Short mmCIF file of C-alpha atoms in Angstrom, two decimals:
data_model
loop_
_atom_site.label_atom_id
_atom_site.label_comp_id
_atom_site.label_asym_id
_atom_site.label_seq_id
_atom_site.Cartn_x
_atom_site.Cartn_y
_atom_site.Cartn_z
CA UNK A 1 -13.09 -33.48 28.25
CA UNK A 2 -14.36 -36.65 26.78
CA UNK A 3 -12.69 -39.16 23.84
CA UNK A 4 -13.78 -41.28 21.66
CA UNK A 5 -11.92 -44.04 21.05
CA UNK A 6 -11.03 -44.90 17.02
CA UNK A 7 -11.56 -48.36 15.19
CA UNK A 8 -8.29 -49.45 16.32
CA UNK A 9 -9.36 -48.08 19.84
CA UNK A 10 -7.19 -45.81 21.16
CA UNK A 11 -8.70 -43.05 22.74
CA UNK A 12 -9.04 -39.28 20.72
CA UNK A 13 -8.82 -36.55 23.50
CA UNK A 14 -10.91 -33.90 22.79
CA UNK A 15 -13.53 -35.51 20.40
CA UNK A 16 -16.55 -36.45 21.56
CA UNK A 17 -17.66 -39.29 19.68
CA UNK A 18 -21.23 -39.12 20.26
CA UNK A 19 -22.26 -35.47 19.81
CA UNK A 20 -19.37 -35.13 16.84
CA UNK A 21 -20.93 -37.45 15.09
CA UNK A 22 -24.57 -37.35 15.55
CA UNK A 23 -23.77 -33.49 14.10
CA UNK A 24 -21.81 -34.38 10.93
CA UNK A 25 -23.38 -36.61 10.21
CA UNK A 26 -26.90 -33.95 10.08
CA UNK A 27 -24.88 -31.53 9.41
CA UNK A 28 -21.87 -32.35 6.60
CA UNK A 29 -23.35 -33.48 3.42
CA UNK A 30 -21.93 -36.25 2.22
CA UNK A 31 -20.60 -37.53 5.35
CA UNK A 32 -21.36 -41.43 6.58
CA UNK A 33 -21.05 -42.50 9.51
CA UNK A 34 -19.54 -43.72 11.75
CA UNK A 35 -16.46 -41.82 11.65
CA UNK A 36 -12.56 -42.01 12.80
CA UNK A 37 -10.80 -39.45 14.17
CA UNK A 38 -7.07 -39.13 14.57
CA UNK A 39 -4.54 -36.08 15.52
CA UNK A 40 -3.17 -35.16 13.00
CA UNK A 41 -2.10 -31.08 15.19
CA UNK A 42 -2.17 -30.82 17.91
CA UNK A 43 -0.10 -27.94 21.75
CA UNK A 44 -1.41 -24.55 22.18
CA UNK A 45 -2.70 -23.99 18.95
CA UNK A 46 -6.14 -24.93 17.36
CA UNK A 47 -6.44 -28.82 17.08
CA UNK A 48 -6.94 -30.35 13.85
CA UNK A 49 -8.57 -33.79 13.16
CA UNK A 50 -8.60 -36.04 10.28
CA UNK A 51 -12.40 -37.31 9.98
CA UNK A 52 -12.77 -40.40 7.51
CA UNK A 53 -16.44 -41.67 7.10
CA UNK A 54 -17.43 -45.07 6.23
CA UNK A 55 -17.78 -44.20 2.40
CA UNK A 56 -13.23 -43.96 3.44
CA UNK A 57 -14.03 -39.77 2.41
CA UNK A 58 -11.42 -37.89 4.89
CA UNK A 59 -12.51 -33.61 6.80
CA UNK A 60 -10.73 -31.58 8.50
CA UNK A 61 -11.96 -31.01 12.06
CA UNK A 62 -10.89 -28.08 13.63
CA UNK A 63 -11.07 -26.77 17.69
CA UNK A 64 -8.83 -25.03 20.17
CA UNK A 65 -7.13 -26.99 22.94
CA UNK A 66 -8.73 -28.33 25.38
CA UNK A 67 -6.60 -26.39 28.31
CA UNK A 68 -5.26 -23.21 29.14
CA UNK A 69 -8.01 -21.19 26.71
CA UNK A 70 -8.46 -17.76 26.68
CA UNK A 71 -11.56 -16.36 26.79
CA UNK A 72 -10.43 -14.12 23.19
CA UNK A 73 -8.43 -16.64 21.56
CA UNK A 74 -8.78 -19.53 19.13
CA UNK A 75 -12.51 -18.60 17.88
CA UNK A 76 -13.83 -20.57 15.48
CA UNK A 77 -16.39 -18.51 14.64
CA UNK A 78 -13.42 -16.52 13.48
CA UNK A 79 -11.86 -18.74 11.02
CA UNK A 80 -14.33 -20.32 9.20
CA UNK A 81 -16.14 -16.41 8.81
CA UNK A 82 -12.14 -16.09 6.92
CA UNK A 83 -12.01 -19.32 4.88
CA UNK A 84 -15.46 -19.23 4.26
CA UNK A 85 -15.36 -15.41 2.58
CA UNK A 86 -11.59 -16.48 0.52
CA UNK A 87 -13.44 -19.64 -0.81
CA UNK A 88 -14.13 -17.44 -4.34
CA UNK A 89 -11.39 -15.51 -4.85
CA UNK A 90 -9.36 -18.25 -6.01
CA UNK A 91 -6.65 -18.31 -2.68
CA UNK A 92 -6.20 -21.44 -2.09
CA UNK A 93 -7.77 -22.52 0.98
CA UNK A 94 -9.78 -25.80 2.10
CA UNK A 95 -14.12 -25.48 2.02
CA UNK A 96 -15.73 -25.50 4.61
CA UNK A 97 -17.88 -27.71 5.45
CA UNK A 98 -20.06 -26.28 8.94
CA UNK A 99 -19.60 -24.39 12.29
CA UNK A 100 -20.89 -25.86 15.33
CA UNK A 101 -20.60 -22.86 18.35
CA UNK A 102 -22.96 -25.71 20.16
CA UNK A 103 -20.41 -26.75 22.89
CA UNK A 104 -22.91 -29.65 23.94
CA UNK A 105 -22.01 -31.08 21.11
CA UNK A 106 -18.37 -31.43 21.75
CA UNK A 107 -17.23 -28.92 25.07
CA UNK A 108 -16.31 -26.18 22.76
CA UNK A 109 -16.91 -24.89 19.06
CA UNK A 110 -15.68 -26.85 16.30
CA UNK A 111 -16.02 -27.02 12.42
CA UNK A 112 -15.12 -28.56 9.15
CA UNK A 113 -14.33 -28.86 6.29
CA UNK A 114 -12.49 -30.78 2.88
CA UNK A 115 -8.98 -32.66 3.72
CA UNK A 116 -6.74 -30.81 1.12
CA UNK A 117 -3.48 -34.27 0.86
CA UNK A 118 -0.88 -33.26 -0.09
CA UNK A 119 3.25 -31.91 1.42
CA UNK A 120 3.10 -29.57 4.19
CA UNK A 121 6.77 -29.21 4.75
CA UNK A 122 8.21 -28.91 8.56
CA UNK A 123 11.75 -30.77 8.34
CA UNK A 124 14.32 -31.71 5.65
CA UNK A 125 12.89 -34.58 5.62
CA UNK A 126 9.39 -33.81 4.26
CA UNK A 127 11.39 -30.94 1.69
CA UNK A 128 14.31 -33.69 0.29
CA UNK A 129 11.43 -35.90 -0.91
CA UNK A 130 9.84 -33.02 -2.94
CA UNK A 131 12.03 -32.91 -6.41
CA UNK A 132 14.66 -29.50 -6.92
CA UNK A 133 12.42 -27.73 -9.72
CA UNK A 134 9.24 -28.46 -6.41
CA UNK A 135 11.63 -27.09 -4.47
CA UNK A 136 12.13 -24.11 -6.68
CA UNK A 137 8.45 -23.78 -6.83
CA UNK A 138 7.26 -23.70 -3.85
CA UNK A 139 9.13 -20.42 -3.25
CA UNK A 140 7.50 -19.12 -6.11
CA UNK A 141 3.72 -20.24 -5.71
CA UNK A 142 4.75 -19.38 -1.64
CA UNK A 143 4.70 -15.76 -3.09
CA UNK A 144 2.28 -15.30 -5.75
CA UNK A 145 0.03 -17.00 -3.58
CA UNK A 146 0.39 -14.88 -0.50
CA UNK A 147 0.10 -11.47 -3.11
CA UNK A 148 -2.63 -12.94 -4.56
CA UNK A 149 -4.44 -12.98 -0.60
CA UNK A 150 -3.10 -9.36 -0.11
CA UNK A 151 -5.27 -8.31 -3.33
CA UNK A 152 -8.42 -9.46 -2.17
CA UNK A 153 -10.94 -6.10 -1.38
CA UNK A 154 -11.89 -6.54 1.57
CA UNK A 155 -15.41 -5.46 2.03
CA UNK A 156 -15.38 -7.27 -1.29
CA UNK A 157 -15.86 -9.94 0.07
CA UNK A 158 -17.85 -9.11 3.13
CA UNK A 159 -14.28 -9.12 5.24
CA UNK A 160 -14.40 -5.35 6.36
CA UNK A 161 -16.37 -5.30 9.11
CA UNK A 162 -13.31 -8.40 10.63
CA UNK A 163 -11.08 -5.86 12.39
CA UNK A 164 -9.74 -2.57 13.08
CA UNK A 165 -8.17 -1.88 9.27
CA UNK A 166 -5.49 1.37 10.49
CA UNK A 167 -2.19 1.60 13.31
CA UNK A 168 -1.75 -2.64 12.84
CA UNK A 169 1.99 -2.23 13.98
CA UNK A 170 1.24 0.18 16.99
CA UNK A 171 -1.39 -2.15 18.38
CA UNK A 172 0.92 -5.35 17.24
CA UNK A 173 3.40 -3.06 19.98
CA UNK A 174 2.04 -3.18 22.02
CA UNK A 175 -0.22 -6.57 22.44
CA UNK A 176 3.65 -8.08 22.40
CA UNK A 177 5.07 -5.98 23.93
CA UNK A 178 2.78 -6.04 27.47
CA UNK A 179 2.44 -9.82 27.21
CA UNK A 180 6.49 -9.39 27.21
CA UNK A 181 6.55 -7.18 30.34
CA UNK A 182 4.61 -9.46 31.81
CA UNK A 183 6.27 -13.00 31.38
CA UNK A 184 8.60 -12.37 34.72
CA UNK A 185 9.98 -15.21 36.46
CA UNK A 186 10.59 -15.17 39.63
CA UNK A 187 9.83 -11.31 39.34
CA UNK A 188 12.59 -11.18 36.77
CA UNK A 189 11.63 -9.34 33.89
CA UNK A 190 13.03 -10.52 30.10
CA UNK A 191 16.27 -9.71 28.20
CA UNK A 192 16.20 -5.94 27.92
CA UNK A 193 17.54 -5.43 24.42
CA UNK A 194 13.44 -6.72 23.70
CA UNK A 195 12.76 -3.40 25.99
CA UNK A 196 15.31 -1.73 23.48
CA UNK A 197 13.83 -3.05 20.14
CA UNK A 198 10.62 -1.82 20.53
CA UNK A 199 10.95 1.58 21.65
CA UNK A 200 13.34 1.72 18.33
CA UNK A 201 10.16 0.01 16.34
CA UNK A 202 7.47 1.78 18.24
CA UNK A 203 9.53 5.22 16.73
CA UNK A 204 10.45 3.84 12.94
CA UNK A 205 6.69 2.19 12.13
CA UNK A 206 6.25 3.24 7.93
CA UNK A 207 3.52 4.07 6.82
CA UNK A 208 0.50 1.34 6.01
CA UNK A 209 0.44 0.45 2.59
CA UNK A 210 -3.34 -0.31 2.16
CA UNK A 211 -5.34 -2.66 4.42
CA UNK A 212 -4.98 -6.66 3.26
CA UNK A 213 -5.82 -9.77 5.05
CA UNK A 214 -2.98 -10.43 6.79
CA UNK A 215 -3.06 -14.15 7.81
CA UNK A 216 -0.47 -13.30 11.06
CA UNK A 217 1.94 -16.51 10.54
CA UNK A 218 2.71 -17.60 6.69
CA UNK A 219 5.04 -19.83 6.06
CA UNK A 220 5.64 -23.00 4.50
CA UNK A 221 4.44 -25.06 6.96
CA UNK A 222 1.45 -23.64 6.85
CA UNK A 223 0.90 -24.29 2.89
CA UNK A 224 -0.13 -27.48 2.06
CA UNK A 225 2.39 -29.13 -1.33
CA UNK A 226 1.08 -30.97 -4.39
CA UNK A 227 3.57 -32.37 -5.71
CA UNK A 228 5.39 -29.64 -7.39
CA UNK A 229 5.24 -27.11 -5.38
CA UNK A 230 2.18 -25.71 -6.10
CA UNK A 231 0.01 -23.51 -3.20
CA UNK A 232 -3.11 -26.09 -3.18
CA UNK A 233 -4.14 -24.22 0.89
CA UNK A 234 -3.18 -22.25 3.02
CA UNK A 235 -3.88 -23.56 6.70
CA UNK A 236 -3.50 -22.29 10.28
CA UNK A 237 -6.16 -18.64 10.31
CA UNK A 238 -6.26 -18.80 13.89
CA UNK A 239 -4.20 -15.53 13.88
CA UNK A 240 -5.74 -13.59 11.21
CA UNK A 241 -6.63 -10.10 11.26
CA UNK A 242 -7.04 -7.32 8.38
CA UNK A 243 -4.10 -4.92 8.70
CA UNK A 244 -0.40 -4.17 7.13
CA UNK A 245 0.32 -6.93 4.37
CA UNK A 246 4.35 -6.58 5.12
CA UNK A 247 3.57 -8.29 8.35
CA UNK A 248 3.03 -11.48 6.39
CA UNK A 249 6.13 -10.70 4.31
CA UNK A 250 8.34 -9.87 7.32
CA UNK A 251 8.17 -12.78 8.71
CA UNK A 252 7.87 -15.17 5.45
CA UNK A 253 11.68 -13.45 5.34
CA UNK A 254 12.15 -14.69 9.30
CA UNK A 255 11.19 -18.50 8.61
CA UNK A 256 12.89 -18.89 5.38
CA UNK A 257 16.95 -19.19 6.48
CA UNK A 258 19.15 -20.14 3.39
CA UNK A 259 22.59 -21.90 4.39
CA UNK A 260 24.93 -19.04 5.37
CA UNK A 261 22.92 -18.27 7.81
CA UNK A 262 23.97 -19.03 11.40
CA UNK A 263 20.63 -19.17 13.50
CA UNK A 264 18.71 -21.38 12.02
CA UNK A 265 18.41 -23.38 15.11
CA UNK A 266 15.80 -21.38 16.74
CA UNK A 267 13.55 -21.35 14.93
CA UNK A 268 13.39 -25.10 14.24
CA UNK A 269 14.00 -26.90 11.69
CA UNK A 270 14.62 -25.15 8.52
CA UNK A 271 14.17 -26.50 5.67
CA UNK A 272 14.59 -24.14 2.87
CA UNK A 273 18.14 -24.64 3.13
CA UNK A 274 18.34 -27.57 1.17
CA UNK A 275 19.74 -26.70 -2.78
CA UNK A 276 16.59 -26.06 -5.08
CA UNK A 277 15.07 -23.40 -2.90
CA UNK A 278 14.76 -19.68 -4.25
CA UNK A 279 16.80 -17.02 -2.45
CA UNK A 280 15.06 -13.97 0.32
CA UNK A 281 15.81 -11.29 -2.23
CA UNK A 282 14.12 -13.31 -4.92
CA UNK A 283 11.24 -14.13 -3.16
CA UNK A 284 11.74 -10.72 -2.11
CA UNK A 285 11.58 -9.59 -5.92
CA UNK A 286 8.99 -11.42 -6.99
CA UNK A 287 5.60 -10.23 -3.97
CA UNK A 288 7.10 -6.59 -5.32
CA UNK A 289 5.93 -7.10 -8.95
CA UNK A 290 3.44 -9.49 -8.12
CA UNK A 291 1.72 -7.00 -5.56
CA UNK A 292 2.90 -3.75 -7.19
CA UNK A 293 4.02 -2.80 -3.10
CA UNK A 294 6.78 -0.68 -2.09
CA UNK A 295 8.99 -3.66 -0.40
CA UNK A 296 12.36 -1.15 0.47
CA UNK A 297 10.87 -1.36 4.46
CA UNK A 298 11.08 -5.10 4.58
CA UNK A 299 14.22 -4.86 7.11
CA UNK A 300 11.71 -3.38 9.30
CA UNK A 301 8.48 -5.75 9.55
CA UNK A 302 11.58 -9.20 9.35
CA UNK A 303 13.08 -7.23 12.87
CA UNK A 304 9.42 -6.88 14.08
CA UNK A 305 8.55 -10.64 13.10
CA UNK A 306 11.66 -11.60 14.98
CA UNK A 307 10.77 -9.02 18.14
CA UNK A 308 7.94 -10.55 17.98
CA UNK A 309 9.00 -14.53 18.23
CA UNK A 310 10.89 -13.01 21.70
CA UNK A 311 8.47 -12.08 23.36
CA UNK A 312 6.82 -15.49 22.71
CA UNK A 313 9.61 -17.28 23.57
CA UNK A 314 10.07 -15.19 26.90
CA UNK A 315 6.26 -16.58 27.89
CA UNK A 316 7.13 -20.38 26.54
CA UNK A 317 10.58 -20.02 28.96
CA UNK A 318 8.30 -18.79 31.87
CA UNK A 319 5.29 -20.75 31.68
CA UNK A 320 8.04 -23.98 31.11
CA UNK A 321 9.84 -22.58 34.04
CA UNK A 322 7.09 -22.09 35.97
CA UNK A 323 5.92 -25.60 35.93
CA UNK A 324 7.88 -28.13 34.22
CA UNK A 325 9.54 -30.67 34.97
CA UNK A 326 8.29 -30.51 39.07
CA UNK A 327 10.33 -27.69 38.92
CA UNK A 328 12.95 -28.70 38.46
CA UNK A 329 14.59 -25.67 36.11
CA UNK A 330 17.63 -27.59 34.28
CA UNK A 331 17.38 -26.88 30.95
CA UNK A 332 16.09 -23.86 30.78
CA UNK A 333 18.44 -21.24 30.27
CA UNK A 334 18.44 -22.06 26.63
CA UNK A 335 15.28 -20.39 26.32
CA UNK A 336 17.27 -17.27 27.88
CA UNK A 337 20.08 -17.49 25.27
CA UNK A 338 17.51 -17.91 21.92
CA UNK A 339 14.90 -14.65 23.26
CA UNK A 340 18.43 -12.52 24.04
CA UNK A 341 19.52 -13.79 19.85
CA UNK A 342 16.03 -13.30 18.43
CA UNK A 343 16.72 -9.89 20.11
CA UNK A 344 19.34 -9.36 18.87
CA UNK A 345 18.61 -10.24 15.58
CA UNK A 346 15.57 -7.63 15.52
CA UNK A 347 18.22 -5.07 16.51
CA UNK A 348 20.48 -6.04 13.89
CA UNK A 349 17.64 -5.76 11.31
CA UNK A 350 15.96 -2.49 12.81
CA UNK A 351 19.20 -0.71 12.70
CA UNK A 352 19.83 -1.41 9.26
CA UNK A 353 17.36 0.78 7.98
#
């Protein structure tokens, strides 16, 4: 994959400067070359770049990772389709400005959307930049926006054939347990508690309450907030599908840490433990009122969220131990402990039903 120099001469992996510049000038209204490209979100997920044109206008460009791309993963057309469909509904999303499926332009499909300015609260430092009232409003707006997303009529916005509608949790259980079973290290499987929780979850699946657009990774740091804490845009739609809306609510409850939680480090930093942020119980009550849905089974969906994260982390553990640091596996024991602890948290939740 080629790289493009920014105005400062720094190369940007994943951008073929000449091809992307020509395409944007021809296909994105008002985009004025030359462009400066800056990678702002990388990793195993889709890559996001800030593109600044000659007039100082900013755009966001999304493309798949430059390596380790599965054939069905990181589908740019899929993301573009969902965001475009949601644009007229009032659900806060960036405006899509163009989709390129010609891989000769940049080595992979990509799309361009408006760049939404605001706060992405990934850590306590960013959260401390919000006032107490903005922190309180952030939780309310996050829930109100989720209920708004789940209220969208999938047929009315042209997404009726976007994905299967029924059996969402059953299909998710099969998918993630299959990946967990394949994630072995030296022939040894992951912690047995993950298999045990899978059995319990599979036996207790609640009845799906309608069909909704499921974001799949809905949490505070996948949104952009304004200074008052209002959600300006939902980001990162790469695993979006149709299915059970309460799966989004359950995962939000997993990530929404409270000061008393002893395991916040399992999920990274926990900005919502700072003063001003709402309690999980308040968010649940607000979602129930806004959506009209029964949230009495939320512990099931929270258990599913913990369990899914355990499956994902097991895969990360195996990849790291198999290829990191030239075979040096020191420090990888923490992964196994974290997978097991996520399994325990999932078991506590599912046994509370």
